[in-house]
Coordinates of N, CA and C in Angstrom, one line a residue:
X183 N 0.8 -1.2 0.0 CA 0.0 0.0 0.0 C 0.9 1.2 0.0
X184 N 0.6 2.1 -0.8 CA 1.2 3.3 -0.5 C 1.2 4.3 0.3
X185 N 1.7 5.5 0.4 CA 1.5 6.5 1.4 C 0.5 7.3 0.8
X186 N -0.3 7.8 1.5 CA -1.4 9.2 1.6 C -0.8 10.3 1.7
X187 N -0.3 10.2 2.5 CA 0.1 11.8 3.2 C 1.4 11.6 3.5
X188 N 2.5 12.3 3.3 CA 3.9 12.5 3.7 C 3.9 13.9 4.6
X189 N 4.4 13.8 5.9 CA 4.1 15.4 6.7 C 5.6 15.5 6.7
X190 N 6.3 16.1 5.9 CA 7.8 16.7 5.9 C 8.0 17.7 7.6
X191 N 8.8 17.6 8.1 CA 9.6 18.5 9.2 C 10.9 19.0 8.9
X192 N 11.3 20.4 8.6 CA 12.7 20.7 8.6 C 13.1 21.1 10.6
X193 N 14.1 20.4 10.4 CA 14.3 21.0 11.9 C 16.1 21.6 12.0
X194 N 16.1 22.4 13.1 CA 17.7 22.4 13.1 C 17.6 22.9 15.2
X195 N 17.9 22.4 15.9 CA 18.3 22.7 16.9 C 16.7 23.4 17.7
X196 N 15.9 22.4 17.5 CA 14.8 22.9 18.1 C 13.8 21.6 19.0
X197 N 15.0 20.6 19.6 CA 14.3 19.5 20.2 C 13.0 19.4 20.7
X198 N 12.9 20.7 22.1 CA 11.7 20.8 22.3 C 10.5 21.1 21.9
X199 N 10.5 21.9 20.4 CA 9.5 22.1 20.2 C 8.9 20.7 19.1
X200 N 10.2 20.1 18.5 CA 10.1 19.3 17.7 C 8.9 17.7 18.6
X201 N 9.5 17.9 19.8 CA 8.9 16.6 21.0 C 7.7 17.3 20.8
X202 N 7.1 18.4 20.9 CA 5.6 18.9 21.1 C 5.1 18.5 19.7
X203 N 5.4 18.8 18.6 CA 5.0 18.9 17.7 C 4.8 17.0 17.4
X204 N 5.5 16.4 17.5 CA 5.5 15.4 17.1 C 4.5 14.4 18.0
X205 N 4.4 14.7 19.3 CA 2.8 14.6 20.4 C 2.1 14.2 20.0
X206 N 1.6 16.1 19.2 CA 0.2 16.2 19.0 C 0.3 15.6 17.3
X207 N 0.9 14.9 17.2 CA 0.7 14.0 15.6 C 0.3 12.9 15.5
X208 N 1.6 11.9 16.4 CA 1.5 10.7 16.2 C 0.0 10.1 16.9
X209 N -0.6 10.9 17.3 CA -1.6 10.1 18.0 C -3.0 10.1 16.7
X210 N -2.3 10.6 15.5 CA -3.7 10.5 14.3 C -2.4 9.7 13.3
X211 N -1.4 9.1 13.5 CA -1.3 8.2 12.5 C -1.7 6.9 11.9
X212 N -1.7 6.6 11.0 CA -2.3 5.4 10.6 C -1.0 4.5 9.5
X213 N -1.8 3.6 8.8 CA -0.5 3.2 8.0 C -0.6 3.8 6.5
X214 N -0.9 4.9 6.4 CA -1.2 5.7 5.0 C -0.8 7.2 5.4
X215 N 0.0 7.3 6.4 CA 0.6 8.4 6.8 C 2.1 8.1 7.4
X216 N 3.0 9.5 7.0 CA 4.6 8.9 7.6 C 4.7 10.4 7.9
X217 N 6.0 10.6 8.8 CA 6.1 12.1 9.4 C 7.6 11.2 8.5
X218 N 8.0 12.8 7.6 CA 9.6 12.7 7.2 C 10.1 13.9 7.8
X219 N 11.6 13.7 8.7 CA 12.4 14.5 9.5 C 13.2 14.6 8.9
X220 N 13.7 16.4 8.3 CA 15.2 16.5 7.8 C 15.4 17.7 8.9
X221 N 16.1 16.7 9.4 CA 17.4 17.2 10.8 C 18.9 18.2 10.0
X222 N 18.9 19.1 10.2 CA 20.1 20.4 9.4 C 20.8 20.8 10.1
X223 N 21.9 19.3 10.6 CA 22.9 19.1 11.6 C 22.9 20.3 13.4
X224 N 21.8 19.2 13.7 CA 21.3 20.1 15.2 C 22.6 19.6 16.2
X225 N 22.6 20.5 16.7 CA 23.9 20.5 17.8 C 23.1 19.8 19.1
X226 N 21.7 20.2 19.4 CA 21.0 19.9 20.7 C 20.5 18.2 20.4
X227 N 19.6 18.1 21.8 CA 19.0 17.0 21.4 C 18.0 16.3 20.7
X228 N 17.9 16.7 19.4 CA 17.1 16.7 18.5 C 17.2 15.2 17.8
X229 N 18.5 14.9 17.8 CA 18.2 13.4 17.2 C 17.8 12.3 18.3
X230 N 18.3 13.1 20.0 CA 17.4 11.6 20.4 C 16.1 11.5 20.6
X231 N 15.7 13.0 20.2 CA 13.8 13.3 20.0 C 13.6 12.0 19.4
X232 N 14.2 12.2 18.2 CA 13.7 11.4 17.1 C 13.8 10.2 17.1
X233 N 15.0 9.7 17.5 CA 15.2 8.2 17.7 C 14.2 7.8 18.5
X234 N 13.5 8.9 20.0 CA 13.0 8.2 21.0 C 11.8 7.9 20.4
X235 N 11.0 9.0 19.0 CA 9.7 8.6 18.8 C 10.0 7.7 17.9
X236 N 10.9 7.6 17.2 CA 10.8 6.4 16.0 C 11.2 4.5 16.8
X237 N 11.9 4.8 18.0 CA 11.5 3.4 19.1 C 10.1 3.3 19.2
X238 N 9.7 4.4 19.8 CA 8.0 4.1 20.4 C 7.0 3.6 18.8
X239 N 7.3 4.5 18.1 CA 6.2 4.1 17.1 C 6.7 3.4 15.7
X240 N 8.0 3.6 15.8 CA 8.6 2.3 14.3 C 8.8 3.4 13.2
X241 N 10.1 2.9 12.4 CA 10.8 3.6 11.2 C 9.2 3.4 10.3
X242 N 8.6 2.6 10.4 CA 7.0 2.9 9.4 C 6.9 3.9 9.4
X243 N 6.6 4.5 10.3 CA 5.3 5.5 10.4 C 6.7 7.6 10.4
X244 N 7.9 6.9 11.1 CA 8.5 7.9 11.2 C 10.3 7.9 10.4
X245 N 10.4 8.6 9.9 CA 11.6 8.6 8.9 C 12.6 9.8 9.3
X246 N 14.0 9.5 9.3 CA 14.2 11.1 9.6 C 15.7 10.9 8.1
X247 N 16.3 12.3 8.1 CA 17.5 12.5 7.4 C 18.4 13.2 7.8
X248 N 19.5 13.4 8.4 CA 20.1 14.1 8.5 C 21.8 14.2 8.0
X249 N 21.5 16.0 7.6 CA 22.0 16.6 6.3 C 23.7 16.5 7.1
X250 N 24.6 16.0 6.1 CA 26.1 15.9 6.6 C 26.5 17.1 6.3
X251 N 25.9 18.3 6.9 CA 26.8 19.8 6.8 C 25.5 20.1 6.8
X252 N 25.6 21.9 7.7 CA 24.7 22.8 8.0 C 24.2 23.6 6.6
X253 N 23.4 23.4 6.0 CA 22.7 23.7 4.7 C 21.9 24.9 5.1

């Protein structure tokens, strides 16, 4: 099956809001929806946001990228 909806996130050094934002999402995913994360080399804790929600809910539903140099 394919995807419906792709919800892109640019992020760079903004963990906490990234943890809020991503809250009030995952709780309307399904399997026709994916949140894509392009991380633009964050110095804070932003990738273990990410790691922590892609444990809880699975590289399915959450994907991230992050850019080898600040773009």
């Amino acid at each position: 099956m394919y995807q419906l909806l792709t919800l892109a996130i640019p992020t760079r050094n903004r963990s906490h809001f990234l943890g809020e934002l991503l809250e009030s999402i995952v709780c309307q995913l399904n399997n026709r929806v994916e949140i894509f994360i392009s991380d633009n080399q964050s110095t804070d804790s932003t990738q273990a946001t990410i790691f922590n929600y892609i444990s809880r809910y699975g590289d399915k539903f959450i994907r991230c990228f992050r850019q080898s140099t600040n773009i």
